[in-house]
mmCIF file of C-alpha atoms and ligand atoms in Angstrom:
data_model
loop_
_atom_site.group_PDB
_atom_site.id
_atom_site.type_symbol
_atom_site.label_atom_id
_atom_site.label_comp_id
_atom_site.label_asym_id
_atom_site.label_seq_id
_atom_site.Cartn_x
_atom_site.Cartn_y
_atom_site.Cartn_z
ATOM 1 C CA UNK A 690 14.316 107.584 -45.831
ATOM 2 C CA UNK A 691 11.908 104.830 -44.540
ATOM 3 C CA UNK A 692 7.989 105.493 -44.324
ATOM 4 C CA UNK A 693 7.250 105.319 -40.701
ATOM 5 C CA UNK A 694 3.671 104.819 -38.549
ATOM 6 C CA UNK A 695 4.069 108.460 -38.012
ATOM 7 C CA UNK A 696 3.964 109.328 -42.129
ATOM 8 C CA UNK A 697 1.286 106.774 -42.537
ATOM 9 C CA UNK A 698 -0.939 108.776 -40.068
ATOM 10 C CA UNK A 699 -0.379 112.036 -41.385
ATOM 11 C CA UNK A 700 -0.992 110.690 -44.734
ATOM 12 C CA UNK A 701 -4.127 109.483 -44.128
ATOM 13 C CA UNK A 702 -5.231 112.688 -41.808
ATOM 14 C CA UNK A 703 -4.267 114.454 -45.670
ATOM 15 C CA UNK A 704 -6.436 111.705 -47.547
ATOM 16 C CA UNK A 705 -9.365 112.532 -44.924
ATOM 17 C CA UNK A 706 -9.109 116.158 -45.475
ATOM 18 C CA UNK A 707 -8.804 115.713 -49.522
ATOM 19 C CA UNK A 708 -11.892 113.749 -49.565
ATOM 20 C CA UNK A 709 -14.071 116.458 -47.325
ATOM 21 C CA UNK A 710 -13.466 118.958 -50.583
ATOM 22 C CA UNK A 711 -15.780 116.094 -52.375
ATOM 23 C CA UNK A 712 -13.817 116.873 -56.259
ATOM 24 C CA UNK A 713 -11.735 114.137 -56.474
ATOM 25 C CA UNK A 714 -12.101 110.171 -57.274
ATOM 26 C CA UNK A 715 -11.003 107.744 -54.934
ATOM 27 C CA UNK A 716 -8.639 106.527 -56.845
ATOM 28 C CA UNK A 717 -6.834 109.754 -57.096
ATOM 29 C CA UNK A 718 -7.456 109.683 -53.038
ATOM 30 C CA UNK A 719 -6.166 106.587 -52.716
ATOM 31 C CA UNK A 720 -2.989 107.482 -54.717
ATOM 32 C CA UNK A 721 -2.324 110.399 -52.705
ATOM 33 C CA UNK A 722 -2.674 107.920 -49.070
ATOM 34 C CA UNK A 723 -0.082 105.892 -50.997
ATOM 35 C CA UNK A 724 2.734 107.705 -51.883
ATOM 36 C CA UNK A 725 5.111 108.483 -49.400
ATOM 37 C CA UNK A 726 5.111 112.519 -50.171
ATOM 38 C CA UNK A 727 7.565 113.221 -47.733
ATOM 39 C CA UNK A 728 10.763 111.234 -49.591
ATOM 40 C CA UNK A 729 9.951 114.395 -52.368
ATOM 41 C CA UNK A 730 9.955 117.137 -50.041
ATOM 42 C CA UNK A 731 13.232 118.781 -49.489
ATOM 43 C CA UNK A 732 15.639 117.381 -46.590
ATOM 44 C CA UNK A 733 14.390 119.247 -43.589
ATOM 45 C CA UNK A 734 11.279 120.173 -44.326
ATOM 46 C CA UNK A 735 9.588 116.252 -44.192
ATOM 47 C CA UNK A 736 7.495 118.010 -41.253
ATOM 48 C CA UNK A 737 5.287 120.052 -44.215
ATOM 49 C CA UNK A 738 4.792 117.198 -46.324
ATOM 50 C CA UNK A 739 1.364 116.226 -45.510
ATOM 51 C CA UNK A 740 -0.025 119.763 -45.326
ATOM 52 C CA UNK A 741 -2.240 120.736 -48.177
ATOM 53 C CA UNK A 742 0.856 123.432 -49.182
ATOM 54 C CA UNK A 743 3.717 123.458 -51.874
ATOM 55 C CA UNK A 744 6.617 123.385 -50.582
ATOM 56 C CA UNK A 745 10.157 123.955 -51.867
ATOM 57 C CA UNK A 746 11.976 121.641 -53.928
ATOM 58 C CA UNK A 747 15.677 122.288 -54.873
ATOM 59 C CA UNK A 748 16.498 124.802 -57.554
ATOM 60 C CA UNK A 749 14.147 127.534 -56.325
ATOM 61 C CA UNK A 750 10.939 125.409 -57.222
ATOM 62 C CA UNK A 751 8.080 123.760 -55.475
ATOM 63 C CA UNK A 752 6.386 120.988 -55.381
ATOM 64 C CA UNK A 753 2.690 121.634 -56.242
ATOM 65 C CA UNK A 754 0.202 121.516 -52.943
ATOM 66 C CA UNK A 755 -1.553 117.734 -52.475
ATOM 67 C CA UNK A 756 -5.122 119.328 -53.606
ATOM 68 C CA UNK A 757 -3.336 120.829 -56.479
ATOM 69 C CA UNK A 758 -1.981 117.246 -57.753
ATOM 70 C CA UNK A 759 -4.925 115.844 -56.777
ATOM 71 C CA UNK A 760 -7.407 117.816 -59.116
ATOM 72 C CA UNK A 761 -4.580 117.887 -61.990
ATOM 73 C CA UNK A 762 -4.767 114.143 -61.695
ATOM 74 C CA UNK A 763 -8.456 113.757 -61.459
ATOM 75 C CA UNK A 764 -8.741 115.891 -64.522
ATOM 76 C CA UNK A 765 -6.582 113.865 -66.264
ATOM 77 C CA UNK A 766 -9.039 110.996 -65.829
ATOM 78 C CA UNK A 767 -6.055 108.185 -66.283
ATOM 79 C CA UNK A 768 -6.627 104.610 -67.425
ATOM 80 C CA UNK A 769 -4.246 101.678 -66.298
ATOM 81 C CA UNK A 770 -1.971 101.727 -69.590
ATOM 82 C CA UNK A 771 -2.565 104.848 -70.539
ATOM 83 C CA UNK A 772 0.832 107.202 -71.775
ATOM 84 C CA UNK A 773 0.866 110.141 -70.008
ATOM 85 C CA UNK A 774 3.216 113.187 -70.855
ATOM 86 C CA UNK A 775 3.759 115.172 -67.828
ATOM 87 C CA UNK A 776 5.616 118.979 -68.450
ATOM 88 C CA UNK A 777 8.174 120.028 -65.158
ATOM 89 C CA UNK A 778 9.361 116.140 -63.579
ATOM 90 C CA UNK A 779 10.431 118.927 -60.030
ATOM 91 C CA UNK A 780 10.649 116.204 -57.399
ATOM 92 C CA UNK A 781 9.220 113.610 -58.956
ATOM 93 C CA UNK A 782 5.772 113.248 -56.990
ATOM 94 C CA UNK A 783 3.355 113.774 -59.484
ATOM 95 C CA UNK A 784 5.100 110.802 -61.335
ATOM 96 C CA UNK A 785 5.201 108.929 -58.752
ATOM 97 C CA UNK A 786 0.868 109.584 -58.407
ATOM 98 C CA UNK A 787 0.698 108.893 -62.211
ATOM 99 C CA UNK A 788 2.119 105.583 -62.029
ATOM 100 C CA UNK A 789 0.164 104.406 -59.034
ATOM 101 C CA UNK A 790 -2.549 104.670 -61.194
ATOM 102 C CA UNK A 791 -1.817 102.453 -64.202
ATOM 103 C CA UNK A 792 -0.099 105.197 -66.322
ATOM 104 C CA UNK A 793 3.251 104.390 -68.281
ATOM 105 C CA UNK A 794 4.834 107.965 -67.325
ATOM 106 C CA UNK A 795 7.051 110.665 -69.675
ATOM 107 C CA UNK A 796 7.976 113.926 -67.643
ATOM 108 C CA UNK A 797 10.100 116.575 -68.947
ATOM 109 C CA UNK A 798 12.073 118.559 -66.740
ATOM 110 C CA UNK A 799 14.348 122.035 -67.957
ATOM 111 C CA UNK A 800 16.484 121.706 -64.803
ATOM 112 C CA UNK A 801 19.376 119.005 -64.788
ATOM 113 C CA UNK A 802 19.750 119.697 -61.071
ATOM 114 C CA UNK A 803 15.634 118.442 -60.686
ATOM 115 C CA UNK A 804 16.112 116.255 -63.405
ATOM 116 C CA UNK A 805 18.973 114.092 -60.866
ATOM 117 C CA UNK A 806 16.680 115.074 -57.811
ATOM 118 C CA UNK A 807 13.811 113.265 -59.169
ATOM 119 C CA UNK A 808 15.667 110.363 -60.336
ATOM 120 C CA UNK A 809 17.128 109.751 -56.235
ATOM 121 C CA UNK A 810 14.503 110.491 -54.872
ATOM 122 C CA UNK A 811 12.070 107.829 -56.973
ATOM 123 C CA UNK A 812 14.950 105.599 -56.301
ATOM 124 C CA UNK A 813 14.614 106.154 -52.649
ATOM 125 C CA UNK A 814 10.959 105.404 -53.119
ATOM 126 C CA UNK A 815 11.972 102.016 -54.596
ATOM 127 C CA UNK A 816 11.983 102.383 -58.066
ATOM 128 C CA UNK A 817 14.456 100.779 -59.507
ATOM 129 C CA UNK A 818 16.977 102.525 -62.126
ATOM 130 C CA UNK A 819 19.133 100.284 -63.971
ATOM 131 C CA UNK A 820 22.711 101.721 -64.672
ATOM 132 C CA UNK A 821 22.713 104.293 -67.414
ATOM 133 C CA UNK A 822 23.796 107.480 -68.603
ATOM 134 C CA UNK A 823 21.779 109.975 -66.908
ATOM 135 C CA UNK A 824 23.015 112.985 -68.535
ATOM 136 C CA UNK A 825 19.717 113.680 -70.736
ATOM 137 C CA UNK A 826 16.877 110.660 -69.569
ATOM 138 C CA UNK A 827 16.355 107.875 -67.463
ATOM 139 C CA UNK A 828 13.943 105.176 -67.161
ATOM 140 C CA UNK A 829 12.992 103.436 -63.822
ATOM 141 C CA UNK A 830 11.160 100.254 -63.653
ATOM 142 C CA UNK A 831 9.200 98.794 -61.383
ATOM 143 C CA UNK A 832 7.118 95.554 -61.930
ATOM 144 C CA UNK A 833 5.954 95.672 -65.066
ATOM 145 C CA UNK A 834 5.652 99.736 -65.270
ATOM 146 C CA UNK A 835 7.793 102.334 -66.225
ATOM 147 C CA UNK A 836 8.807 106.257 -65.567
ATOM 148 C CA UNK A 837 10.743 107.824 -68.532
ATOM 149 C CA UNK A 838 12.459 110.820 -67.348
ATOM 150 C CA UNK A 839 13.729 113.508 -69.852
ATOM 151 C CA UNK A 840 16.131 117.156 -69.533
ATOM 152 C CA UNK A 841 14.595 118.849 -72.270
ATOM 153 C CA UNK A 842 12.212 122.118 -72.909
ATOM 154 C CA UNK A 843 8.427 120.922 -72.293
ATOM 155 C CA UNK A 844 7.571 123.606 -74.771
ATOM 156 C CA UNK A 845 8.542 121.251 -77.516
ATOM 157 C CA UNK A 846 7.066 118.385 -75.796
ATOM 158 C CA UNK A 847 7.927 114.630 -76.830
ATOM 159 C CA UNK A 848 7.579 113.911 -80.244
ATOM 160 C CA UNK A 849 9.430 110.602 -80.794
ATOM 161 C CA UNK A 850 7.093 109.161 -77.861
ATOM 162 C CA UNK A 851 3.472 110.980 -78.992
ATOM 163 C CA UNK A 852 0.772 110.178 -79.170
ATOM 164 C CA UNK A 853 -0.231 110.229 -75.755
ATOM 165 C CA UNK A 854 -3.374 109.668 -73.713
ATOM 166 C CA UNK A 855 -2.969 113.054 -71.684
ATOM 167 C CA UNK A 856 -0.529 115.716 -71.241
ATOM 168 C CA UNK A 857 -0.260 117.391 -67.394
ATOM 169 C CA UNK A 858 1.704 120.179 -67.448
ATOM 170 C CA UNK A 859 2.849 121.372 -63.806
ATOM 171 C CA UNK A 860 4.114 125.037 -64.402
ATOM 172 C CA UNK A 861 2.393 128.454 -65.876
ATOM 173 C CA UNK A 862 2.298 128.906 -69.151
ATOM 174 C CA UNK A 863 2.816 131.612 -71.303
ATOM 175 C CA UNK A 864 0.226 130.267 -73.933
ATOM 176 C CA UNK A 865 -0.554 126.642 -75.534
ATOM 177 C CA UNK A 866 1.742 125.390 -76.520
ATOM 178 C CA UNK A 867 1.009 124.152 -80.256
ATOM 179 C CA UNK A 868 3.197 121.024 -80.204
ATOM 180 C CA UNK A 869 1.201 119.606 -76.662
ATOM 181 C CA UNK A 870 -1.860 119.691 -78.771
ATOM 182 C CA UNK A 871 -0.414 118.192 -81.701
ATOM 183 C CA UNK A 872 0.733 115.453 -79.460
ATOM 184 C CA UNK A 873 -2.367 114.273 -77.946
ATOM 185 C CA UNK A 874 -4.364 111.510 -79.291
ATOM 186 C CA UNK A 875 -8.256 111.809 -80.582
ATOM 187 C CA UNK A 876 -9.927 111.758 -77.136
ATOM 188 C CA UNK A 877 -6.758 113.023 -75.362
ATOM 189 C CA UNK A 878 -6.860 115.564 -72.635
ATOM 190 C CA UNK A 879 -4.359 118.603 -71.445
ATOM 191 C CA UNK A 880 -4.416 119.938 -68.379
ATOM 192 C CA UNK A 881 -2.616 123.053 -68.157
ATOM 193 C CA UNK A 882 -2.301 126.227 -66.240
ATOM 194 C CA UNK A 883 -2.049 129.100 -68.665
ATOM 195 C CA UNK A 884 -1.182 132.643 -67.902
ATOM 196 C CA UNK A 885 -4.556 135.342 -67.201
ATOM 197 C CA UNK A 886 -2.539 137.906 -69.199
ATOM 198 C CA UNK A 887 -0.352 136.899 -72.323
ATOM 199 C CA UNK A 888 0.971 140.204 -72.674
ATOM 200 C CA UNK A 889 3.708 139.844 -68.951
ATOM 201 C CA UNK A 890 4.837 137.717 -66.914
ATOM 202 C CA UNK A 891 2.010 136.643 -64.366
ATOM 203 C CA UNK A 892 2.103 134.843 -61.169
ATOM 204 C CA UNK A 893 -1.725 133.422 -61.799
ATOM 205 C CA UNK A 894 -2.982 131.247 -64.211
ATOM 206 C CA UNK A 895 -6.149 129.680 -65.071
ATOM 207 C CA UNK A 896 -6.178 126.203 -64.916
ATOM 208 C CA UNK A 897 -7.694 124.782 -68.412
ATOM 209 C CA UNK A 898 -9.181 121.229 -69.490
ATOM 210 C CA UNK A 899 -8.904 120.921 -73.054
ATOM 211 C CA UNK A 900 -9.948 117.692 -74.594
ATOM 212 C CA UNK A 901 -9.276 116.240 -78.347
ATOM 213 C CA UNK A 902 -12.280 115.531 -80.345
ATOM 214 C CA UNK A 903 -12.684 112.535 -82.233
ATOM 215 C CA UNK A 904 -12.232 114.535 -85.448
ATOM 216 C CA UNK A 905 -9.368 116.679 -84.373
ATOM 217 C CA UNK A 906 -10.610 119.882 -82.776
ATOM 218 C CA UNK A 907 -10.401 120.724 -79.743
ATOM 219 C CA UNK A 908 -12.935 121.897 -76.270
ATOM 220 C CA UNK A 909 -11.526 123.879 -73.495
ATOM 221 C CA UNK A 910 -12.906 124.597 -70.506
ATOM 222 C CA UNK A 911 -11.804 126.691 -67.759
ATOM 223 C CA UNK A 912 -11.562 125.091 -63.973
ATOM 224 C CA UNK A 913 -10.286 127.614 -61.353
ATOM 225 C CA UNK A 914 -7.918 130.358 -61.067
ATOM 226 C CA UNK A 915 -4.571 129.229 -59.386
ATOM 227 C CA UNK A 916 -0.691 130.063 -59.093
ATOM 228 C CA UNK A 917 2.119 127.770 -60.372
ATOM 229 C CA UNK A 918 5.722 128.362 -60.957
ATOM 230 C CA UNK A 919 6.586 130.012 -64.327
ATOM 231 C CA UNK A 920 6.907 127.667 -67.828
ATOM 232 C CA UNK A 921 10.243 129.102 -69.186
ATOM 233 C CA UNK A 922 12.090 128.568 -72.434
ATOM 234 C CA UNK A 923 15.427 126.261 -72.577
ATOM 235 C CA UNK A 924 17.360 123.797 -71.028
ATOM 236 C CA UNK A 925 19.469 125.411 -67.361
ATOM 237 C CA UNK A 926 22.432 122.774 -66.730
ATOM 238 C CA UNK A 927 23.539 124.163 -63.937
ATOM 239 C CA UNK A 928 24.013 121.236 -61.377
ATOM 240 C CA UNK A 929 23.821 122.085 -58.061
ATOM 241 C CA UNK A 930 23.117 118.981 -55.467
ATOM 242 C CA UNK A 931 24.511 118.258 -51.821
HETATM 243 N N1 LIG B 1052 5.243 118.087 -60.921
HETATM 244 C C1 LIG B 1052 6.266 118.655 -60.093
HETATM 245 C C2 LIG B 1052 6.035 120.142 -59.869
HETATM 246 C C3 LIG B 1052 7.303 120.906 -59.990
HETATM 247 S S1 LIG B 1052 7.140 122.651 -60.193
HETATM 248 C C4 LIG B 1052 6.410 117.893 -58.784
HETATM 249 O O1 LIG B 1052 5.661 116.933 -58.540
HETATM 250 O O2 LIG B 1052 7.313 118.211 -58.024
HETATM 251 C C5 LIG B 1052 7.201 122.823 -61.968
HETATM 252 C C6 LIG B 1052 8.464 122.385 -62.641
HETATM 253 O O3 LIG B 1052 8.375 122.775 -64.009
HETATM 254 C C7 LIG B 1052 9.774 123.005 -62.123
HETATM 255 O O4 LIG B 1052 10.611 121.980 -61.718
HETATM 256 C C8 LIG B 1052 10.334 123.749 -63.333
HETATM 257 O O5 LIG B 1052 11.759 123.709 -63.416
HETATM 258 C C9 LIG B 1052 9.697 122.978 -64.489
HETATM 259 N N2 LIG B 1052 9.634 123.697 -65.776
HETATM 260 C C10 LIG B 1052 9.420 125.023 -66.015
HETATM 261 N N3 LIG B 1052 9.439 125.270 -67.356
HETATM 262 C C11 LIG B 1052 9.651 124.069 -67.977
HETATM 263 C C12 LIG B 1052 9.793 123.671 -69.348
HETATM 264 N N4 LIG B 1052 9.728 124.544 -70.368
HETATM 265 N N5 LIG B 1052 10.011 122.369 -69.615
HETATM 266 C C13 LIG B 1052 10.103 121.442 -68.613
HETATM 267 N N6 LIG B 1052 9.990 121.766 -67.300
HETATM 268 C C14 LIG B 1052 9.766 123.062 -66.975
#
């Protein structure tokens, strides 16, 4: 699917809108007016793309509403070459956001059917996937940048490629994971919606900013309250794409 004049608009009119709220850099701004959102949306429902809403993705998820990415990425506070870990690929947007801005991407997804989704649908935004087996990862290149894509449990995160710059992890979790923080660098931030109540299953989660000090430890702070699809345990290989 082509951008069109149409897209462009409504992409801006989103940018415009984004900007009013007054949180977010303009280079997060201006990676939201640049990628074409509505190539991740699912077929049929291009029309919601630029409205600041999730909207579904296959295999019963969403893709997180534009503000959402957009203050997830701010937070993140990305430098061009910085290695960014991101926990739940879904569509493939917010990889597509991290590697506008300078980042060399890793995203975990638990899915294999999202895991395939993302990979077509960064192809159709014209990154380019050289032939490969893309039963467990895949790497697209464009220019001189990459996006590593992986089926595997975020809960574990990604050893054999850590340390990285900052981990964004795009569903709720349970708790902290333990290996996330292990795999940050000094100076390294997480952002990462964790669960109000550890005790159940919760549909809200408090969005938290914790950073890496210098000397190991670690400062968390809390941002906002907010609802993200649940973080869940294990690998589902069910494939299931039209
Ligand atoms: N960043 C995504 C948002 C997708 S919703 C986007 O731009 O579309 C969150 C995703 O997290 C879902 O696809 C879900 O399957 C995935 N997920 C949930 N638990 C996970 C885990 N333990 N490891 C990796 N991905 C997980």
């Amino acid at each position: 699917m082509k951008d069109s004049l149409l897209y462009k608009g409504r992409r801006k009119m989103l940018v415009e809108k984004l900007a009013l709220q007054g949180h977010f850099s303009d280079k997060v701004l201006k990676a939201i007016g640049a990628v074409p959102r509505h190539i991740f949306v699912q077929e049929g429902l291009e029309e919601l793309a630029y409205k600041d809403m999730p909207v579904a993705i296959e295999a019963d998820q969403t893709i997180s509403q534009p503000s959402t990415v957009a203050l997830q990425t701010h937070l993140l506070d990305i430098k061009s070459g910085d290695k960014i870990l991101e926990i739940g690929t879904g569509c493939g947007y917010q990889c597509a956001i991290l590697f506008y801005l300078g980042a060399e991407v890793f995203s975990i997804e638990r899915q294999q059917t999202l895991f395939r989704v993302a990979v077509k649908n960064l192809e159709e935004a014209g990154y380019i996937f050289p032939e490969e087996n893309l039963l467990t990862s895949a790497t697209a290149a464009i220019h001189s940048g990459k996006i590593h894509l992986f089926l595997g449990d975020g809960f574990a995160g990604l050893e054999k490629e850590a340390p990285f710059d900052g981990i964004i992890v795009t569903c709720g979790a349970p708790y902290v994971p333990e290996a996330l923080l292990k795999q940050l660098k000094p100076g390294g931030r997480l952002i990462i919606p964790v669960n109000k109540s550890p005790e159940h299953v919760s549909d809200r989660q408090i969005l938290k900013e914790i950073v890496k000090t210098e000397d190991g430890r670690f400062k968390a702070r809390d941002i906002l309250e907010m609802s993200f699809v649940p973080m869940l345990k294990g690998i589902n290989r069910n494939l299931n794409i039209k």
